[in-house]
Structure formats: structure tokens, C-alpha cells
Coordinates of C-alpha atoms in Angstrom, one line a residue:
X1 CA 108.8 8.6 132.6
X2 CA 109.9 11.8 134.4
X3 CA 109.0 12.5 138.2
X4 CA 107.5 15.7 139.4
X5 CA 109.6 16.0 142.8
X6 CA 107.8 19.6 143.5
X7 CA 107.4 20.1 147.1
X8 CA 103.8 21.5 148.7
X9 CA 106.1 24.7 148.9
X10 CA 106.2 25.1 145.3
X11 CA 102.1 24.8 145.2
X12 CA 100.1 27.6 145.3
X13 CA 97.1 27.7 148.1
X14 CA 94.4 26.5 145.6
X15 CA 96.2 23.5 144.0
X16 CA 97.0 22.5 148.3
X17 CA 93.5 23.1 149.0
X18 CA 91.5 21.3 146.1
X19 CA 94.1 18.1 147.5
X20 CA 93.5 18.5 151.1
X21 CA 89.2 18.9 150.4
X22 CA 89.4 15.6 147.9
X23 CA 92.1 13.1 150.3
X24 CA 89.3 14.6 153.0
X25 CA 87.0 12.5 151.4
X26 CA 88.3 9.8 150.1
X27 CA 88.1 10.9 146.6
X28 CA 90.6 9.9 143.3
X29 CA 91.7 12.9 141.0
X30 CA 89.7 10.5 138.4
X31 CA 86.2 10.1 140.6
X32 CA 86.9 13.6 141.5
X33 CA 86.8 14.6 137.8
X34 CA 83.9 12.7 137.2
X35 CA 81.8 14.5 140.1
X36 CA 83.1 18.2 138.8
X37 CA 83.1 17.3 134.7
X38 CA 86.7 19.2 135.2
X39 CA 89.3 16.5 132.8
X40 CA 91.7 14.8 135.1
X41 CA 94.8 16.4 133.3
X42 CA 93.6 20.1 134.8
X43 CA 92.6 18.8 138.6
X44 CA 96.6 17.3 139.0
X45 CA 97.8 20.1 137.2
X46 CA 96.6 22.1 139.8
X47 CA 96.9 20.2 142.6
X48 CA 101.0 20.1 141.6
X49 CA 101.3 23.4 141.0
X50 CA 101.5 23.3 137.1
X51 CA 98.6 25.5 136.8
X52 CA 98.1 28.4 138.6
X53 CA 95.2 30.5 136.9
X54 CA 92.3 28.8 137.0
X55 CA 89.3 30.4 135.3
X56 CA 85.7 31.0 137.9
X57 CA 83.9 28.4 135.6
X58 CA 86.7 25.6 136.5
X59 CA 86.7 27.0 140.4
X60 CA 82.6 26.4 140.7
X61 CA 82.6 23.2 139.1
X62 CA 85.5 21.8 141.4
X63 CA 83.7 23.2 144.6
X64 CA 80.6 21.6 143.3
X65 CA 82.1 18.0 142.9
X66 CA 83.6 18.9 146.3
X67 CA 80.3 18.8 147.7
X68 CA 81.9 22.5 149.4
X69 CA 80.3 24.7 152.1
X70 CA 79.7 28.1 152.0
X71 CA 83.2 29.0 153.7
X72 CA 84.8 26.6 151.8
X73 CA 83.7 27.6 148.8
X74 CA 84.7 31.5 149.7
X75 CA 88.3 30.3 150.6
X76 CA 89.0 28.3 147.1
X77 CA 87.5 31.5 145.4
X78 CA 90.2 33.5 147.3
X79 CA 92.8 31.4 146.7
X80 CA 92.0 31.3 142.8
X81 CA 91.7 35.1 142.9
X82 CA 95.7 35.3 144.1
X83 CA 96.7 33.0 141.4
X84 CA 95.2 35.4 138.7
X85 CA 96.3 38.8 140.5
X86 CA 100.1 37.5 140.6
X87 CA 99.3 36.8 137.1
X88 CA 98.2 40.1 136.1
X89 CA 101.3 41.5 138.6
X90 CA 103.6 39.5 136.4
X91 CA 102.1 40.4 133.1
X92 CA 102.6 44.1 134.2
X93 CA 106.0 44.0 135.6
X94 CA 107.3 42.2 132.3
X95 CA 105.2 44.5 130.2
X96 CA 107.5 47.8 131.6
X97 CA 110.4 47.3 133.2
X98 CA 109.8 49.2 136.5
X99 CA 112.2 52.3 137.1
X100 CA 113.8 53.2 140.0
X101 CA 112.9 56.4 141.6
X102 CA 113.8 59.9 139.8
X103 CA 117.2 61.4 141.6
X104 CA 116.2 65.7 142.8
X105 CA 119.8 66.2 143.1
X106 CA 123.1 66.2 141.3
X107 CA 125.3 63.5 142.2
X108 CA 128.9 64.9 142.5
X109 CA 132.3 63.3 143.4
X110 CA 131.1 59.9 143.1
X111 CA 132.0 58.9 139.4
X112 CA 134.8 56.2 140.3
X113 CA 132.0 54.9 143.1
X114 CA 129.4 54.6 140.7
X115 CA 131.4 53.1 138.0
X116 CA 132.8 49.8 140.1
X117 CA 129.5 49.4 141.2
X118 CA 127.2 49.4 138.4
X119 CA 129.9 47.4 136.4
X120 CA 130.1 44.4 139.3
X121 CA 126.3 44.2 139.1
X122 CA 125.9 44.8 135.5
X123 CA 128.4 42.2 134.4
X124 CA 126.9 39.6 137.4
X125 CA 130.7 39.4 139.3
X126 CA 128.8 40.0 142.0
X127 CA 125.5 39.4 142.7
X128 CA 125.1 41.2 146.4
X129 CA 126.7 44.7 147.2
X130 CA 126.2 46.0 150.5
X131 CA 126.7 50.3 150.7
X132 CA 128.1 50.9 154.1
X133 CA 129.2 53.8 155.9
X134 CA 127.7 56.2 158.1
X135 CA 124.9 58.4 158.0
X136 CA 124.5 61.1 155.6
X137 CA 127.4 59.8 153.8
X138 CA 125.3 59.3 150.6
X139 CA 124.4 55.5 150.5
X140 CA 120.9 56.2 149.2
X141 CA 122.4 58.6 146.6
X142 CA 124.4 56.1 145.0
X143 CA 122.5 53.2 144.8
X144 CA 119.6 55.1 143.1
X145 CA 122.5 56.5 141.1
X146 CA 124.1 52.9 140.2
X147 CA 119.8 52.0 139.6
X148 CA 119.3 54.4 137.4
X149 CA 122.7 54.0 135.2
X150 CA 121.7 50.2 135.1
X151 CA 117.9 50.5 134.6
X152 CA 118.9 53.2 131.1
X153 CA 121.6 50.7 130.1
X154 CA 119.1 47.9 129.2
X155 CA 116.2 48.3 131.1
X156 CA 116.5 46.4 133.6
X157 CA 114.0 45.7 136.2
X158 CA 114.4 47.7 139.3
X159 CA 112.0 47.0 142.5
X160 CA 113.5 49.8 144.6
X161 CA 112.5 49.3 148.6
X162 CA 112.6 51.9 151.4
X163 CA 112.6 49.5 154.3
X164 CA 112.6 52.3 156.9
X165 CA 108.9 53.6 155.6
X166 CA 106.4 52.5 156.3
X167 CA 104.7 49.8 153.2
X168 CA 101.8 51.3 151.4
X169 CA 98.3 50.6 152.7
X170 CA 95.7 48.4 150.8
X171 CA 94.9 49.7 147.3
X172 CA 98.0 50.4 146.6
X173 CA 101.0 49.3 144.3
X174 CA 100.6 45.2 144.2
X175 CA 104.1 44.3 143.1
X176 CA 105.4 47.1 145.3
X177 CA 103.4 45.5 147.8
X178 CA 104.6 41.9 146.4
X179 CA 108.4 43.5 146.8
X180 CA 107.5 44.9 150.8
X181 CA 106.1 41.1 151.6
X182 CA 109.3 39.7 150.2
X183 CA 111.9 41.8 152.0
X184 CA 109.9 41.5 155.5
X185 CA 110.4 37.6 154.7
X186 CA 114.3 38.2 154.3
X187 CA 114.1 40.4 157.4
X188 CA 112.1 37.6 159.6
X189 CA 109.7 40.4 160.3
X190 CA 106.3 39.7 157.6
X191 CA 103.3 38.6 159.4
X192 CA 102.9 34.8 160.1
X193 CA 99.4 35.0 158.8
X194 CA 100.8 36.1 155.2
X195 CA 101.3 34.3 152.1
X196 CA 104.6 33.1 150.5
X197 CA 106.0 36.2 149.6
X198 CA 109.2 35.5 148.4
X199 CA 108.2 32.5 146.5
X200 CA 105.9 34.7 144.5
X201 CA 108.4 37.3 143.9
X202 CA 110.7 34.6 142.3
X203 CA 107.7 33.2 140.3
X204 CA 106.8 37.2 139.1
X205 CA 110.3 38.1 138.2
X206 CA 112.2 35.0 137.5
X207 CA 111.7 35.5 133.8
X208 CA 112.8 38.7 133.9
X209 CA 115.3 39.0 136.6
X210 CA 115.6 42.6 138.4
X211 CA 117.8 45.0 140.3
X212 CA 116.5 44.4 144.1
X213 CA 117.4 47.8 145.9
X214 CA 117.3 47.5 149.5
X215 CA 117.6 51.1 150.9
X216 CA 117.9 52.0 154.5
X217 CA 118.6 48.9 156.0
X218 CA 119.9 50.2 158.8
X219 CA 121.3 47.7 161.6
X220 CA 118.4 45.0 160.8
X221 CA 119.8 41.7 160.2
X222 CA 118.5 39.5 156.9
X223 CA 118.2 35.5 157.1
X224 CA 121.2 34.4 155.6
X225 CA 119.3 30.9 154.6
X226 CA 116.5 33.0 152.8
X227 CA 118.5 35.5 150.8
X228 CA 120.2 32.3 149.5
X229 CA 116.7 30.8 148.7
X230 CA 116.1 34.3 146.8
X231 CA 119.2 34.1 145.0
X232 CA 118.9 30.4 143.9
X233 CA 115.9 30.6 142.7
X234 CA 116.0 34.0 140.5
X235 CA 119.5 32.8 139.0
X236 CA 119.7 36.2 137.5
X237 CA 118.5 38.4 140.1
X238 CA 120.5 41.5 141.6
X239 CA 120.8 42.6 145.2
X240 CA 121.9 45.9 146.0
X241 CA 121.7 47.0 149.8
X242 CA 122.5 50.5 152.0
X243 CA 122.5 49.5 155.7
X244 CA 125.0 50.4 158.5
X245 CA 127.3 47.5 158.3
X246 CA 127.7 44.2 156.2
X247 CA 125.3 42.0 155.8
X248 CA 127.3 38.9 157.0
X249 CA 125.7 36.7 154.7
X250 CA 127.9 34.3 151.8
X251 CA 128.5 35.9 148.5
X252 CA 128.3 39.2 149.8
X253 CA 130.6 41.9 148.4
X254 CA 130.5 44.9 151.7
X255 CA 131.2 48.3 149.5
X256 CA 132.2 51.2 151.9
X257 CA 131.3 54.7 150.9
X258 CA 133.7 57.0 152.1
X259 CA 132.7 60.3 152.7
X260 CA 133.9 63.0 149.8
X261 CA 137.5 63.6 148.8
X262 CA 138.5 67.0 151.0
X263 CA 140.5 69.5 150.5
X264 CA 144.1 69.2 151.8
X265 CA 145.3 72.0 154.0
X266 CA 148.7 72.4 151.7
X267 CA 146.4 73.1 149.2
X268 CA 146.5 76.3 147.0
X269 CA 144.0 79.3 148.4
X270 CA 143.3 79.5 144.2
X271 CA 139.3 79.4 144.1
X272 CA 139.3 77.1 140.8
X273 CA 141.8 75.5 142.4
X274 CA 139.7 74.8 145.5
X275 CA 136.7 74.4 143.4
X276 CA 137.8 71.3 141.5
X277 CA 137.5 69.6 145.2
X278 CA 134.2 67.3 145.0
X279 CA 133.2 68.5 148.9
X280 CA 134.0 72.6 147.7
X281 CA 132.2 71.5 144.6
X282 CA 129.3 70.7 147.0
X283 CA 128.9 73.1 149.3
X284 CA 129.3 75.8 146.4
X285 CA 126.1 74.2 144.8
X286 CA 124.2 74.5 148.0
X287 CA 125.2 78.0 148.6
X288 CA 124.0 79.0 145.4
X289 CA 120.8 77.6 146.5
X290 CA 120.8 79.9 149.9
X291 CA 122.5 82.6 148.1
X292 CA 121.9 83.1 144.2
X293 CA 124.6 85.6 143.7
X294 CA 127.6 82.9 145.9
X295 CA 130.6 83.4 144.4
X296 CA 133.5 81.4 145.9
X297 CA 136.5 84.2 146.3
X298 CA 140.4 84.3 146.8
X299 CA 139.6 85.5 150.5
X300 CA 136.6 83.2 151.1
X301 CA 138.3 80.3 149.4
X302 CA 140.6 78.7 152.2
X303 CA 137.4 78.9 155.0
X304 CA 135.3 77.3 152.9
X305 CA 138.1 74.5 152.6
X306 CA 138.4 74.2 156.4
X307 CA 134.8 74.3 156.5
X308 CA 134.2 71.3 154.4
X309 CA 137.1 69.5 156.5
X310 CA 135.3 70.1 159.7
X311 CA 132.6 68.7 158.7
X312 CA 134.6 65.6 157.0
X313 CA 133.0 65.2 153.5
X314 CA 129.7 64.3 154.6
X315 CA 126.8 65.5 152.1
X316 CA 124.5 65.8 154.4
X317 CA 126.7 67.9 156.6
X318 CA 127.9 70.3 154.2
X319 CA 124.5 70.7 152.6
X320 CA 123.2 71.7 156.2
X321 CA 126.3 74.2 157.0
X322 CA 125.0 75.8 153.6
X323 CA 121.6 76.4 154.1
X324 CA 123.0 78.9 157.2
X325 CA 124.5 81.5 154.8
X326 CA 121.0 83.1 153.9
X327 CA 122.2 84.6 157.6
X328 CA 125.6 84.1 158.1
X329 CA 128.4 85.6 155.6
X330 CA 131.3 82.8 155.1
X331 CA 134.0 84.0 158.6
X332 CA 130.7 83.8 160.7
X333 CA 130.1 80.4 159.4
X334 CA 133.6 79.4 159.5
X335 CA 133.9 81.0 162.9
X336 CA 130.7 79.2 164.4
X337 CA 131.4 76.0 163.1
X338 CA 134.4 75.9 165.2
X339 CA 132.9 77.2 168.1
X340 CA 129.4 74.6 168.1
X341 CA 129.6 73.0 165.1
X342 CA 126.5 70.5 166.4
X343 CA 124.2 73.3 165.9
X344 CA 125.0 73.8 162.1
X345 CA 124.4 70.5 161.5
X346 CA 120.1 71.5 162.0
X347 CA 119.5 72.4 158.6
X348 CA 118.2 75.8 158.1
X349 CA 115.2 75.1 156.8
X350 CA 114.1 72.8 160.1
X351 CA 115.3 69.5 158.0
X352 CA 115.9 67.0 160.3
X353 CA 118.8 65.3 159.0
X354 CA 121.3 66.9 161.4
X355 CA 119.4 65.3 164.6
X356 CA 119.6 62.4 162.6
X357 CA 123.5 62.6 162.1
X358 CA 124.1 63.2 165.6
X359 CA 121.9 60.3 166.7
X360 CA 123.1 57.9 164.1
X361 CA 126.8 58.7 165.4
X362 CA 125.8 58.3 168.9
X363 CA 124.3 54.7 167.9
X364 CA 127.2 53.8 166.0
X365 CA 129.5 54.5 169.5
X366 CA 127.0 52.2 171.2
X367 CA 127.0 49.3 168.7
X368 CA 131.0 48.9 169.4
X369 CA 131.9 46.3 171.3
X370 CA 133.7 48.0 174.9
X371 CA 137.7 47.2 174.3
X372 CA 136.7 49.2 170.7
X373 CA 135.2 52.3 172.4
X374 CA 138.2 52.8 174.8
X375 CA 140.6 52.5 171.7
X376 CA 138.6 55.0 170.1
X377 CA 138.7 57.3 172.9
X378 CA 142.2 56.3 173.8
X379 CA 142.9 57.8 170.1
X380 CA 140.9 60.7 169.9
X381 CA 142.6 61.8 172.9
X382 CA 146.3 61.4 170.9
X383 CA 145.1 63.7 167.9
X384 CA 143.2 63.1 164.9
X385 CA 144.9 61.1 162.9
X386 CA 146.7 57.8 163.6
X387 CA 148.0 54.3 162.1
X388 CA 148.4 50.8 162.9
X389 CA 151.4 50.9 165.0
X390 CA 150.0 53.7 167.6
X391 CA 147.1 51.4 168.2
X392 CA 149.4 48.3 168.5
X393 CA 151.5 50.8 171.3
X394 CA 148.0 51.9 172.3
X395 CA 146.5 47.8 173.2
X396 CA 149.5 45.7 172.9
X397 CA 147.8 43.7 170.0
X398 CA 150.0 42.4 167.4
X399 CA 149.6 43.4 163.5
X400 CA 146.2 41.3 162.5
X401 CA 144.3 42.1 165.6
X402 CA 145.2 45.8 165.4
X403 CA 143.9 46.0 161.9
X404 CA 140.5 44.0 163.1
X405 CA 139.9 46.5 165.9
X406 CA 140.7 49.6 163.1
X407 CA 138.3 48.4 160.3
X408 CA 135.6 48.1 162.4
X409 CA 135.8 52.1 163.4
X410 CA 136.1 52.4 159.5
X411 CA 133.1 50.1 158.9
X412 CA 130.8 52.0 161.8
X413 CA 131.7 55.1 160.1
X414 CA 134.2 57.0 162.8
X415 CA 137.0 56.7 161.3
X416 CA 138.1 57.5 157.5
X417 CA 141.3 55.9 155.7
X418 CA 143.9 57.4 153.7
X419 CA 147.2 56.8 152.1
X420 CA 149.9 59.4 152.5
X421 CA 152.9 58.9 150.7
X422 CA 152.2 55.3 150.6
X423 CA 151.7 54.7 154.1
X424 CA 148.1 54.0 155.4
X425 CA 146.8 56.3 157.9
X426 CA 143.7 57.1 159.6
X427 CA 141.3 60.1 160.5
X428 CA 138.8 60.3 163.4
X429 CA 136.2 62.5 162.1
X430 CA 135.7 66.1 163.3
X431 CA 131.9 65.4 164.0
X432 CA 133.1 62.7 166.3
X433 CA 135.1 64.7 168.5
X434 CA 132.6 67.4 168.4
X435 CA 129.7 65.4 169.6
X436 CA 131.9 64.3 172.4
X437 CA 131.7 61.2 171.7
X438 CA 135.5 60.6 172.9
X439 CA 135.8 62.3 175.5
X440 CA 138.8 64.7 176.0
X441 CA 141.7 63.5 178.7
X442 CA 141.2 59.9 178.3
X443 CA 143.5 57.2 180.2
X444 CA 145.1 55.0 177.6
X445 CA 143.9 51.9 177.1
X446 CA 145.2 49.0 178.9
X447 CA 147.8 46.4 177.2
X448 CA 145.5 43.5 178.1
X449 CA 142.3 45.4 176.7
X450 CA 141.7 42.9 173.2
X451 CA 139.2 42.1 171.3

């Protein structure tokens, strides 16, 4: 004979309360079924969980043989009803496949990006992906471009999450709303008075595992114990996360998104030549977009390269520098954006996402540990590019801890790697110096400064 071992976490409120109401007093599941006319089989399937739907004929008749009070009676009735709306929220979701949202844009230069990604999730190597890098890099963009390549592959599932909005208010979306109460459980920050969130997520979508897209995660931190829980018990579920750095949590694959490739200053003043660039590429669309009749030209063609390098690849950069050519022609651009190139980054149009940029960069100086800021300031003071052994002559680390200290400017989005004739080296973005965020005339840093 087999042993149900289900814990009172894997029973739903009614099947808990019908229990607690009967051992209250002092009734069997048999005398209980005698007073209600409700077959013993169907009161221990509830009470363990086995069945979760009771119908309102079944729900009276237990109250009544509960000899149940008016609130008492009104709490069973609401703790039936949630059985039957996650089973009408499950019967939708595996009815149609939820899509994620519908892109506005193009996505350009991110083709080897969005391949490695959508094939590590699609083929379930890996089961968490973390998108970092800094702001206005494209994070969003890519994950709802990875969603959407995954979602028309097979359907599958996604429950997309913006968990820097604010949820939807009542009367909404339910499974949205079941999604929002799940992610505020992973993110310690859903109301104590709530239900089980994430225990009804698993039950709605276990059958049917989806693409979880966490967008906008910012610095929050997840419970590491509960994204497990998630992940165990929705074998075949996805994860799929932008926020500011890793998540720090086991299994998780950290994916940094570098901003786009840039044109090289020993490049060829050619405009198809230029053009072929994904950042050029960019910008050229968005110009269009101020400027109908924008046509990149021989004599335009190497400012709009140094353009695009001063603002370091960023999308949301260039596509703010843009929107200022329905006033400026392309040297007054080029020759402003040297001059205060923090006042470019205010979209045209009033957006707000260069505040936003500047802020976030701001933030990301702050989040670095102290010995981390003066290397970065030690640096920006030597030039803009540098590699391993300037910041071992810089701190007087060895090899490893040098390396440490330089992928955690590359994670927090500062600094951007390369590899020049097979040598890695590393950039300090122009927006960095610009917003003075290194400070010009720095000391160097002190031998004894390590992390």
C-alpha cells in the first residue's frame, strides 16, 4: 500500500480548512461524511490535496455537516472559489500558449547574441540565463527577441514580467497576476497576507512548462532557496532574466551583453563600408526616422563613425544623438557631442532614457566596492584603454586578483572588452569619462589598495 507523504504545503486552503474545522471537533473523515452525505473517498481527497475543485453543492453540504457559522462558511466558499479560478487560469493558459509581447523595433547587430541564447534555453543546457550589462545596452531587446524566436519555434509558453512596473490592479489579467504573485515570492517582496503564489504557478504550468522572462530586474536580489523550489518543481520550466548583475544563485548561466560592434578608427571613410557597422547601421535607421531624406555620404561618413564611438555602442544612446538631427546637420552633432555630450543623451522628443543612462551609470560607480572605484579612476586618468598588466602595475595584485577587480568594471557595465591581435584589452566608455564619473588628475592607486 502506497503512502501519501504530501506536506500541508502541497494542500490547497480548502482541503486545510475542511481538516482543521473537523479535528476542531472531534470528528472522523467517516462520521464527518455521515453528517454532510459527502462519500468519505471525496472529504480525504480534499483534505490531501488530491482534489482541488470542489463543486458549490459539495461545499454547502460539508459546511452543513460542519455545523459552520456564517464566517466560516464565507471563508470555505472563498477558498473553493480559488481552487476553480486556478482551474479555469490553467485551462486557459494550456488552451493558448501565451505570447510574449510584440517587438516596435528592428533588432540589429545582435544575430550571434540571439542565437546562443535561444539555443541554450531551447535545447534545456541551461535552464537560467541572466542578461547583464548596463543600461540602455539592449537587455530588454533581446530577451523579447530570444521570447519571441522560442515562442514561434514551438509555441512555447512565455509569461513575460516587467518587474519594474507596477502589477496590474484587480480585474485584471489572473495568470499575469498569478506570474506578478510568483516573482514578488522569488523577490521576498509579495505581501505576507497572500496566498502561495509560486506553488500555484508550478501547479498552472507544470504541464505545460514556459519561458519565465524576468525583465528589468535591476539590482533586486531573488531567494536563491526559492528559485530552486521553482525550478524543481516545473522540471521543464525556463528562466530568462535582465537585471544589472548576476544573479548569484546555482545553475545560473550570467550572459553579458556588450554594447554594439563599433566602428574602428582605421576603418575605410567608404559609406557602405561604414554602413555594414551594426552601431552605423543604427544610428542611420534612427536618422531616417528624424530625417526622411538621411543619406549617409563620403563626407558625413567618418563623423558618424566617431559619433557612434563616443557614445560606445549603446542603443539607447545613439538612438537619442539621432533624434537631434531634425535640428542639427551631422558636423554640428559631431561637434556638440564632443563638446557636452551629456546633453545629447535627452532624447529629442523629451524621452527620458538619457536621465536614465546617466543615473544608471552613476549608480553603477556607487555599487563598486571603494579599492574598485580608485582603480577605475586610477585608469581613466592613464587613457582609455588598458589591460591586465597596467592594472597589476596600477594595485600591485598579482594575475587572478587583477582579472577579479577588471570583470567586475566589465560586469557593472564601465568597462568593454576586446581582443586586438590576440591580446585582451579593455575600453573605459566614453560616457563614463564624460559624466565625470573618473575624475581627471587622479593619484594612482596605492600598491596595498586590494580587493
Amino acid at each position: 500500500m502506497s503512502i501519501d507523504v504530501r506536506t500541508t504545503e502541497d494542500v490547497p486552503q480548502f482541503g486545510l480548512l475542511i481538516r482543521q474545522h473537523r479535528m476542531r471537533i472531534g470528528l472522523t473523515q467517516r462520521e464527518l461524511a455521515d453528517f454532510s452525505t459527502v462519500s468519505v473517498r471525496a472529504i480525504r481527497d480534499l483534505e490531501q490535496g488530491r482534489a482541488r475543485r470542489p463543486r458549490q453543492d459539495t461545499v454547502r453540504l460539508i459546511a452543513d455537516g460542519l455545523r459552520l457559522g456564517l464566517r466560516a462558511r464565507a471563508d470555505l466558499e472563498t477558498a473553493a472559489n480559488q481552487g476553480r479560478t486556478s482551474w479555469a487560469v490553467k485551462a486557459s493558459y494550456e488552451a493558448e500558449p501565451p505570447a510574449p509581447p510584440v517587438a516596435v523595433d528592428t533588432l540589429l547587430g545582435r544575430e550571434q547574441e540571439t542565437a546562443v541564447i535561444t539555443d541554450e534555453l531551447g535545447s534545456g543546457a541551461e535552464r537560467l540565463v541572466t542578461i547583464v550589462g548596463t543600461n540602455g545596452v539592449g537587455r530588454t531587446r533581446l530577451a523579447l527577441e530570444v521570447a519571441t524566436r522560442l515562442h514561434a519555434a514551438d509555441r512555447t509558453p512565455v509569461l513575460w514580467c516587467a518587474v519594474a512596473q507596477p502589477p496590474a490592479g484587480a480585474g485584471g489579467d489572473r495568470l499575469a497576476a498569478l506570474v506578478r504573485g510568483c516573482v514578488d515570492q522569488l523577490l521576498d517582496t509579495a505581501d505576507p497576507a497572500a496566498g502561495d503564489d509560486l506553488a500555484a504557478f508550478v501547479e498552472t504550468v507544470a504541464d505545460r512548462p514556459p519561458l519565465l522572462v524576468l525583465d528589468g530586474l535591476g539590482d533586486r536580489t531573488v531567494r536563491p532557496e526559492r528559485v530552486a523550489h521553482l525550478l524543481r518543481g516545473c522540471p521543464g520550466l525556463r528562466l530568462l532574466v535582465t537585471a544589472d548583475r548576476p544573479l548569484d544563485v546555482p545553475g545560473e548561466r550570467p550572459f553579458l551583453l556588450a554594447p554594439l560592434a563599433l566602428p574602428e578608427e582605421t576603418d575605410p571613410a567608404d559609406p557602405l563600408a561604414v554602413n555594414q557597422v551594426p552601431t552605423v547601421r543604427l544610428f542611420v535607421e534612427r536618422a531616417r526616422r528624424a530625417r526622411p531624406d538621411f543619406t549617409l555620404t563620403a563626407a558625413d561618413a567618418p563623423l558618424v563613425a566617431d559619433i557612434c564611438r563616443r557614445v560606445d555602442g549603446l542603443p539607447l544612446a545613439v538612438q537619442a544623438v539621432a533624434s537631434w538631427l531634425v535640428v542639427y546637420d551631422i558636423p554640428m552633432l559631431h561637434q556638440c557631442l564632443h563638446g557636452d555630450p551629456a546633453g545629447l543623451l535627452q532624447h529629442l522628443a523629451g524621452a527620458e532614457g538619457g536621465t536614465r543612462l546617466r543615473d544608471a551609470l552613476h549608480r553603477r560607480l556607487a555599487l563598486l566596492p571603494a579599492a574598485d572605484r580608485d582603480l577605475l579612476a586610477a585608469l581613466c586618468a592613464r587613457g582609455d584603454t588598458f589591460g591586465l598588466p597596467d592594472v597589476m602595475a596600477l594595485t600591485g595584485r598579482n594575475l587572478p586578483d587583477s582579472g577579479r577587480a577588471v570583470r567586475d568594471l566589465v560586469l557593472h557595465g564601465l568597462v568593454r572588452p576586446s581582443y586586438e591581435a590576440g591580446q585582451s584589452r579593455f575600453r573605459i566608455l566614453h560616457l563614463v569619462r564624460a559624466a565625470q564619473l573618473c575624475g581627471p588628475g587622479v593619484e594612482p592607486v596605492p600598491a596595498d589598495v586590494a580587493a
